Amino acid sequence: MIGIDDLMMCSGADLYRYYRLSFPLQTTMDGIYITEIEYIGSGISYPQTAAPASSITAKNELFSSKNVAFDKSTSSGQWHDGTPSWITIDFGATTPVEATAVAITIGPMGGDPNMFSVECSHDNATWVTRLARSGVTWTSSNQRQVFNFTA
């Protein structure tokens, strides 16, 4: 089960340069175990190769994990410590995105996020919520779920 749509805004034709995956406080776990994030649009996935570290910023990440969130591999580990956090990728130019895919590892204390949002920006300062989900469930490690944006 993918979850309940709370909010979906913006036109499907809108193009943004920055995409941010945000997680509110996750009270039932000690961290969120994100193994891979992918943005999907126009029949291809972004980034197409491992994203350079300079194009990724994050709040509250652990280890070097912000870099491995976009490395095209699900063997990476914990992303953040369970406090409100986000991870942003700068594509360098406006990029058509229609969905986001998230893969997680179910950790020893939970670690599977049940709510998150995708926000978009032209300038990395003003953000628009493109997708918000709550009630998301995960059934296995490295499970990849795709969450579509709507027009």
mmCIF file of the C-alpha atoms, coordinates in Angstrom:
data_MODEL
# 
_entry.id   MODEL 
# 
loop_
_atom_site.group_PDB 
_atom_site.id 
_atom_site.type_symbol 
_atom_site.label_atom_id 
_atom_site.label_alt_id 
_atom_site.label_comp_id 
_atom_site.label_asym_id 
_atom_site.label_entity_id 
_atom_site.label_seq_id 
_atom_site.pdbx_PDB_ins_code 
_atom_site.Cartn_x 
_atom_site.Cartn_y 
_atom_site.Cartn_z 
_atom_site.occupancy 
_atom_site.B_iso_or_equiv 
_atom_site.pdbx_formal_charge 
_atom_site.auth_seq_id 
_atom_site.auth_comp_id 
_atom_site.auth_asym_id 
_atom_site.auth_atom_id 
_atom_site.pdbx_PDB_model_num 
ATOM 1   C CA . MET A 1 1   ? 0.000  0.000  0.000   1.00 0.00 ? 1   MET A CA 1 
ATOM 2   C CA . ILE A 1 2   ? 1.496  3.341  -1.018  1.00 0.00 ? 2   ILE A CA 1 
ATOM 3   C CA . GLY A 1 3   ? -0.273 5.610  1.466   1.00 0.00 ? 3   GLY A CA 1 
ATOM 4   C CA . ILE A 1 4   ? -2.713 8.443  1.708   1.00 0.00 ? 4   ILE A CA 1 
ATOM 5   C CA . ASP A 1 5   ? -2.355 11.594 -0.398  1.00 0.00 ? 5   ASP A CA 1 
ATOM 6   C CA . ASP A 1 6   ? -2.423 14.629 1.861   1.00 0.00 ? 6   ASP A CA 1 
ATOM 7   C CA . LEU A 1 7   ? -1.572 17.334 -0.615  1.00 0.00 ? 7   LEU A CA 1 
ATOM 8   C CA . MET A 1 8   ? -0.592 17.568 -4.227  1.00 0.00 ? 8   MET A CA 1 
ATOM 9   C CA . MET A 1 9   ? 0.044  20.943 -5.791  1.00 0.00 ? 9   MET A CA 1 
ATOM 10  C CA . CYS A 1 10  ? 1.633  22.549 -8.865  1.00 0.00 ? 10  CYS A CA 1 
ATOM 11  C CA . SER A 1 11  ? 1.140  21.825 -12.497 1.00 0.00 ? 11  SER A CA 1 
ATOM 12  C CA . GLY A 1 12  ? 2.717  18.703 -13.920 1.00 0.00 ? 12  GLY A CA 1 
ATOM 13  C CA . ALA A 1 13  ? 4.290  20.952 -16.556 1.00 0.00 ? 13  ALA A CA 1 
ATOM 14  C CA . ASP A 1 14  ? 6.205  23.054 -14.003 1.00 0.00 ? 14  ASP A CA 1 
ATOM 15  C CA . LEU A 1 15  ? 9.966  22.691 -14.235 1.00 0.00 ? 15  LEU A CA 1 
ATOM 16  C CA . TYR A 1 16  ? 12.255 23.217 -11.276 1.00 0.00 ? 16  TYR A CA 1 
ATOM 17  C CA . ARG A 1 17  ? 15.993 23.155 -10.728 1.00 0.00 ? 17  ARG A CA 1 
ATOM 18  C CA . TYR A 1 18  ? 15.962 22.053 -7.065  1.00 0.00 ? 18  TYR A CA 1 
ATOM 19  C CA . TYR A 1 19  ? 14.061 19.098 -5.628  1.00 0.00 ? 19  TYR A CA 1 
ATOM 20  C CA . ARG A 1 20  ? 13.935 18.421 -1.890  1.00 0.00 ? 20  ARG A CA 1 
ATOM 21  C CA . LEU A 1 21  ? 12.707 15.323 -0.063  1.00 0.00 ? 21  LEU A CA 1 
ATOM 22  C CA . SER A 1 22  ? 11.631 16.358 3.454   1.00 0.00 ? 22  SER A CA 1 
ATOM 23  C CA . PHE A 1 23  ? 10.825 14.276 6.501   1.00 0.00 ? 23  PHE A CA 1 
ATOM 24  C CA . PRO A 1 24  ? 9.063  15.637 9.593   1.00 0.00 ? 24  PRO A CA 1 
ATOM 25  C CA . LEU A 1 25  ? 9.933  14.301 13.030  1.00 0.00 ? 25  LEU A CA 1 
ATOM 26  C CA . GLN A 1 26  ? 9.649  10.510 12.990  1.00 0.00 ? 26  GLN A CA 1 
ATOM 27  C CA . THR A 1 27  ? 8.866  9.699  16.624  1.00 0.00 ? 27  THR A CA 1 
ATOM 28  C CA . THR A 1 28  ? 8.919  5.908  16.500  1.00 0.00 ? 28  THR A CA 1 
ATOM 29  C CA . MET A 1 29  ? 12.501 5.391  15.367  1.00 0.00 ? 29  MET A CA 1 
ATOM 30  C CA . ASP A 1 30  ? 16.086 6.437  15.912  1.00 0.00 ? 30  ASP A CA 1 
ATOM 31  C CA . GLY A 1 31  ? 16.763 7.218  12.260  1.00 0.00 ? 31  GLY A CA 1 
ATOM 32  C CA . ILE A 1 32  ? 15.500 6.963  8.722   1.00 0.00 ? 32  ILE A CA 1 
ATOM 33  C CA . TYR A 1 33  ? 17.213 4.432  6.512   1.00 0.00 ? 33  TYR A CA 1 
ATOM 34  C CA . ILE A 1 34  ? 16.962 5.794  2.972   1.00 0.00 ? 34  ILE A CA 1 
ATOM 35  C CA . THR A 1 35  ? 19.029 3.753  0.537   1.00 0.00 ? 35  THR A CA 1 
ATOM 36  C CA . GLU A 1 36  ? 18.214 5.560  -2.703  1.00 0.00 ? 36  GLU A CA 1 
ATOM 37  C CA . ILE A 1 37  ? 16.267 8.548  -4.024  1.00 0.00 ? 37  ILE A CA 1 
ATOM 38  C CA . GLU A 1 38  ? 15.389 8.952  -7.670  1.00 0.00 ? 38  GLU A CA 1 
ATOM 39  C CA . TYR A 1 39  ? 13.380 11.560 -9.553  1.00 0.00 ? 39  TYR A CA 1 
ATOM 40  C CA . ILE A 1 40  ? 11.524 10.365 -12.643 1.00 0.00 ? 40  ILE A CA 1 
ATOM 41  C CA . GLY A 1 41  ? 10.387 12.390 -15.632 1.00 0.00 ? 41  GLY A CA 1 
ATOM 42  C CA . SER A 1 42  ? 9.964  12.186 -19.392 1.00 0.00 ? 42  SER A CA 1 
ATOM 43  C CA . GLY A 1 43  ? 10.703 8.459  -19.392 1.00 0.00 ? 43  GLY A CA 1 
ATOM 44  C CA . ILE A 1 44  ? 14.109 8.725  -17.701 1.00 0.00 ? 44  ILE A CA 1 
ATOM 45  C CA . SER A 1 45  ? 15.338 8.889  -14.131 1.00 0.00 ? 45  SER A CA 1 
ATOM 46  C CA . TYR A 1 46  ? 17.408 11.625 -12.521 1.00 0.00 ? 46  TYR A CA 1 
ATOM 47  C CA . PRO A 1 47  ? 20.151 11.691 -11.763 1.00 0.00 ? 47  PRO A CA 1 
ATOM 48  C CA . GLN A 1 48  ? 21.158 9.469  -14.681 1.00 0.00 ? 48  GLN A CA 1 
ATOM 49  C CA . THR A 1 49  ? 24.506 8.702  -13.055 1.00 0.00 ? 49  THR A CA 1 
ATOM 50  C CA . ALA A 1 50  ? 25.684 9.061  -9.490  1.00 0.00 ? 50  ALA A CA 1 
ATOM 51  C CA . ALA A 1 51  ? 25.170 12.699 -8.514  1.00 0.00 ? 51  ALA A CA 1 
ATOM 52  C CA . PRO A 1 52  ? 28.259 14.720 -7.573  1.00 0.00 ? 52  PRO A CA 1 
ATOM 53  C CA . ALA A 1 53  ? 28.433 15.570 -3.876  1.00 0.00 ? 53  ALA A CA 1 
ATOM 54  C CA . SER A 1 54  ? 28.535 19.281 -4.702  1.00 0.00 ? 54  SER A CA 1 
ATOM 55  C CA . SER A 1 55  ? 24.972 19.109 -6.064  1.00 0.00 ? 55  SER A CA 1 
ATOM 56  C CA . ILE A 1 56  ? 23.510 17.641 -2.847  1.00 0.00 ? 56  ILE A CA 1 
ATOM 57  C CA . THR A 1 57  ? 22.745 19.396 0.435   1.00 0.00 ? 57  THR A CA 1 
ATOM 58  C CA . ALA A 1 58  ? 21.070 17.993 3.523   1.00 0.00 ? 58  ALA A CA 1 
ATOM 59  C CA . LYS A 1 59  ? 19.942 18.884 7.019   1.00 0.00 ? 59  LYS A CA 1 
ATOM 60  C CA . ASN A 1 60  ? 20.743 16.387 9.805   1.00 0.00 ? 60  ASN A CA 1 
ATOM 61  C CA . GLU A 1 61  ? 22.444 13.725 7.718   1.00 0.00 ? 61  GLU A CA 1 
ATOM 62  C CA . LEU A 1 62  ? 24.674 11.124 9.343   1.00 0.00 ? 62  LEU A CA 1 
ATOM 63  C CA . PHE A 1 63  ? 28.004 9.905  8.034   1.00 0.00 ? 63  PHE A CA 1 
ATOM 64  C CA . SER A 1 64  ? 28.544 10.729 4.340   1.00 0.00 ? 64  SER A CA 1 
ATOM 65  C CA . SER A 1 65  ? 25.075 9.520  3.546   1.00 0.00 ? 65  SER A CA 1 
ATOM 66  C CA . LYS A 1 66  ? 23.770 12.555 1.674   1.00 0.00 ? 66  LYS A CA 1 
ATOM 67  C CA . ASN A 1 67  ? 26.167 11.587 -1.099  1.00 0.00 ? 67  ASN A CA 1 
ATOM 68  C CA . VAL A 1 68  ? 25.007 7.976  -1.275  1.00 0.00 ? 68  VAL A CA 1 
ATOM 69  C CA . ALA A 1 69  ? 21.304 8.853  -1.485  1.00 0.00 ? 69  ALA A CA 1 
ATOM 70  C CA . PHE A 1 70  ? 21.790 9.504  -5.209  1.00 0.00 ? 70  PHE A CA 1 
ATOM 71  C CA . ASP A 1 71  ? 24.529 6.967  -6.027  1.00 0.00 ? 71  ASP A CA 1 
ATOM 72  C CA . LYS A 1 72  ? 22.309 4.579  -8.032  1.00 0.00 ? 72  LYS A CA 1 
ATOM 73  C CA . SER A 1 73  ? 22.866 1.830  -5.443  1.00 0.00 ? 73  SER A CA 1 
ATOM 74  C CA . THR A 1 74  ? 20.665 0.426  -2.696  1.00 0.00 ? 74  THR A CA 1 
ATOM 75  C CA . SER A 1 75  ? 23.625 -0.769 -0.626  1.00 0.00 ? 75  SER A CA 1 
ATOM 76  C CA . SER A 1 76  ? 23.956 2.560  1.199   1.00 0.00 ? 76  SER A CA 1 
ATOM 77  C CA . GLY A 1 77  ? 22.766 3.040  4.760   1.00 0.00 ? 77  GLY A CA 1 
ATOM 78  C CA . GLN A 1 78  ? 21.175 5.398  7.244   1.00 0.00 ? 78  GLN A CA 1 
ATOM 79  C CA . TRP A 1 79  ? 20.410 8.882  6.062   1.00 0.00 ? 79  TRP A CA 1 
ATOM 80  C CA . HIS A 1 80  ? 19.391 10.886 9.117   1.00 0.00 ? 80  HIS A CA 1 
ATOM 81  C CA . ASP A 1 81  ? 18.709 10.705 12.811  1.00 0.00 ? 81  ASP A CA 1 
ATOM 82  C CA . GLY A 1 82  ? 14.906 10.897 12.926  1.00 0.00 ? 82  GLY A CA 1 
ATOM 83  C CA . THR A 1 83  ? 14.653 14.640 13.573  1.00 0.00 ? 83  THR A CA 1 
ATOM 84  C CA . PRO A 1 84  ? 13.004 16.896 10.972  1.00 0.00 ? 84  PRO A CA 1 
ATOM 85  C CA . SER A 1 85  ? 15.330 16.682 7.996   1.00 0.00 ? 85  SER A CA 1 
ATOM 86  C CA . TRP A 1 86  ? 15.616 17.144 4.258   1.00 0.00 ? 86  TRP A CA 1 
ATOM 87  C CA . ILE A 1 87  ? 17.874 16.312 1.340   1.00 0.00 ? 87  ILE A CA 1 
ATOM 88  C CA . THR A 1 88  ? 18.075 18.525 -1.758  1.00 0.00 ? 88  THR A CA 1 
ATOM 89  C CA . ILE A 1 89  ? 19.525 17.902 -5.181  1.00 0.00 ? 89  ILE A CA 1 
ATOM 90  C CA . ASP A 1 90  ? 20.461 20.713 -7.566  1.00 0.00 ? 90  ASP A CA 1 
ATOM 91  C CA . PHE A 1 91  ? 20.103 19.506 -11.144 1.00 0.00 ? 91  PHE A CA 1 
ATOM 92  C CA . GLY A 1 92  ? 21.919 22.592 -12.461 1.00 0.00 ? 92  GLY A CA 1 
ATOM 93  C CA . ALA A 1 93  ? 19.018 23.433 -14.799 1.00 0.00 ? 93  ALA A CA 1 
ATOM 94  C CA . THR A 1 94  ? 15.260 23.095 -14.786 1.00 0.00 ? 94  THR A CA 1 
ATOM 95  C CA . THR A 1 95  ? 14.322 19.431 -14.990 1.00 0.00 ? 95  THR A CA 1 
ATOM 96  C CA . PRO A 1 96  ? 10.935 17.826 -15.759 1.00 0.00 ? 96  PRO A CA 1 
ATOM 97  C CA . VAL A 1 97  ? 10.011 15.560 -12.848 1.00 0.00 ? 97  VAL A CA 1 
ATOM 98  C CA . GLU A 1 98  ? 6.741  13.630 -12.657 1.00 0.00 ? 98  GLU A CA 1 
ATOM 99  C CA . ALA A 1 99  ? 7.466  11.269 -9.758  1.00 0.00 ? 99  ALA A CA 1 
ATOM 100 C CA . THR A 1 100 ? 9.947  10.351 -7.084  1.00 0.00 ? 100 THR A CA 1 
ATOM 101 C CA . ALA A 1 101 ? 11.109 6.858  -6.170  1.00 0.00 ? 101 ALA A CA 1 
ATOM 102 C CA . VAL A 1 102 ? 12.390 6.064  -2.695  1.00 0.00 ? 102 VAL A CA 1 
ATOM 103 C CA . ALA A 1 103 ? 14.082 2.869  -1.528  1.00 0.00 ? 103 ALA A CA 1 
ATOM 104 C CA . ILE A 1 104 ? 14.563 2.175  2.178   1.00 0.00 ? 104 ILE A CA 1 
ATOM 105 C CA . THR A 1 105 ? 16.205 -0.332 4.460   1.00 0.00 ? 105 THR A CA 1 
ATOM 106 C CA . ILE A 1 106 ? 14.099 -1.407 7.397   1.00 0.00 ? 106 ILE A CA 1 
ATOM 107 C CA . GLY A 1 107 ? 16.390 -0.723 10.326  1.00 0.00 ? 107 GLY A CA 1 
ATOM 108 C CA . PRO A 1 108 ? 16.603 -2.292 13.772  1.00 0.00 ? 108 PRO A CA 1 
ATOM 109 C CA . MET A 1 109 ? 14.482 0.471  15.350  1.00 0.00 ? 109 MET A CA 1 
ATOM 110 C CA . GLY A 1 110 ? 12.077 1.028  12.473  1.00 0.00 ? 110 GLY A CA 1 
ATOM 111 C CA . GLY A 1 111 ? 13.718 3.444  10.103  1.00 0.00 ? 111 GLY A CA 1 
ATOM 112 C CA . ASP A 1 112 ? 11.013 3.268  7.486   1.00 0.00 ? 112 ASP A CA 1 
ATOM 113 C CA . PRO A 1 113 ? 9.522  6.748  7.041   1.00 0.00 ? 113 PRO A CA 1 
ATOM 114 C CA . ASN A 1 114 ? 5.736  6.836  7.093   1.00 0.00 ? 114 ASN A CA 1 
ATOM 115 C CA . MET A 1 115 ? 5.441  10.471 6.010   1.00 0.00 ? 115 MET A CA 1 
ATOM 116 C CA . PHE A 1 116 ? 7.391  12.797 3.751   1.00 0.00 ? 116 PHE A CA 1 
ATOM 117 C CA . SER A 1 117 ? 7.027  15.541 1.172   1.00 0.00 ? 117 SER A CA 1 
ATOM 118 C CA . VAL A 1 118 ? 8.707  16.587 -2.061  1.00 0.00 ? 118 VAL A CA 1 
ATOM 119 C CA . GLU A 1 119 ? 9.269  20.303 -2.456  1.00 0.00 ? 119 GLU A CA 1 
ATOM 120 C CA . CYS A 1 120 ? 10.511 22.146 -5.548  1.00 0.00 ? 120 CYS A CA 1 
ATOM 121 C CA . SER A 1 121 ? 12.290 25.451 -6.077  1.00 0.00 ? 121 SER A CA 1 
ATOM 122 C CA . HIS A 1 122 ? 13.665 27.642 -8.836  1.00 0.00 ? 122 HIS A CA 1 
ATOM 123 C CA . ASP A 1 123 ? 16.131 29.441 -6.535  1.00 0.00 ? 123 ASP A CA 1 
ATOM 124 C CA . ASN A 1 124 ? 16.808 27.116 -3.542  1.00 0.00 ? 124 ASN A CA 1 
ATOM 125 C CA . ALA A 1 125 ? 15.080 29.674 -1.292  1.00 0.00 ? 125 ALA A CA 1 
ATOM 126 C CA . THR A 1 126 ? 11.344 29.650 -2.060  1.00 0.00 ? 126 THR A CA 1 
ATOM 127 C CA . TRP A 1 127 ? 9.804  26.167 -1.959  1.00 0.00 ? 127 TRP A CA 1 
ATOM 128 C CA . VAL A 1 128 ? 6.522  24.776 -3.278  1.00 0.00 ? 128 VAL A CA 1 
ATOM 129 C CA . THR A 1 129 ? 5.132  21.467 -2.022  1.00 0.00 ? 129 THR A CA 1 
ATOM 130 C CA . ARG A 1 130 ? 4.699  19.159 -4.998  1.00 0.00 ? 130 ARG A CA 1 
ATOM 131 C CA . LEU A 1 131 ? 3.779  15.972 -3.137  1.00 0.00 ? 131 LEU A CA 1 
ATOM 132 C CA . ALA A 1 132 ? 3.009  15.062 0.476   1.00 0.00 ? 132 ALA A CA 1 
ATOM 133 C CA . ARG A 1 133 ? 2.370  11.566 1.800   1.00 0.00 ? 133 ARG A CA 1 
ATOM 134 C CA . SER A 1 134 ? 1.439  10.098 5.149   1.00 0.00 ? 134 SER A CA 1 
ATOM 135 C CA . GLY A 1 135 ? 0.476  6.595  6.171   1.00 0.00 ? 135 GLY A CA 1 
ATOM 136 C CA . VAL A 1 136 ? 3.145  5.124  3.896   1.00 0.00 ? 136 VAL A CA 1 
ATOM 137 C CA . THR A 1 137 ? 4.011  1.511  4.668   1.00 0.00 ? 137 THR A CA 1 
ATOM 138 C CA . TRP A 1 138 ? 7.080  -0.502 3.711   1.00 0.00 ? 138 TRP A CA 1 
ATOM 139 C CA . THR A 1 139 ? 7.192  -4.299 3.757   1.00 0.00 ? 139 THR A CA 1 
ATOM 140 C CA . SER A 1 140 ? 10.812 -5.189 3.008   1.00 0.00 ? 140 SER A CA 1 
ATOM 141 C CA . SER A 1 141 ? 14.329 -3.804 2.902   1.00 0.00 ? 141 SER A CA 1 
ATOM 142 C CA . ASN A 1 142 ? 15.410 -2.161 -0.348  1.00 0.00 ? 142 ASN A CA 1 
ATOM 143 C CA . GLN A 1 143 ? 11.770 -1.893 -1.310  1.00 0.00 ? 143 GLN A CA 1 
ATOM 144 C CA . ARG A 1 144 ? 11.426 0.824  -3.956  1.00 0.00 ? 144 ARG A CA 1 
ATOM 145 C CA . GLN A 1 145 ? 8.167  2.735  -4.130  1.00 0.00 ? 145 GLN A CA 1 
ATOM 146 C CA . VAL A 1 146 ? 7.251  5.293  -6.781  1.00 0.00 ? 146 VAL A CA 1 
ATOM 147 C CA . PHE A 1 147 ? 5.135  8.288  -5.800  1.00 0.00 ? 147 PHE A CA 1 
ATOM 148 C CA . ASN A 1 148 ? 3.599  10.142 -8.761  1.00 0.00 ? 148 ASN A CA 1 
ATOM 149 C CA . PHE A 1 149 ? 2.995  13.869 -8.855  1.00 0.00 ? 149 PHE A CA 1 
ATOM 150 C CA . THR A 1 150 ? -0.304 15.044 -10.296 1.00 0.00 ? 150 THR A CA 1 
ATOM 151 C CA . ALA A 1 151 ? -0.990 17.867 -12.705 1.00 0.00 ? 151 ALA A CA 1 
# 
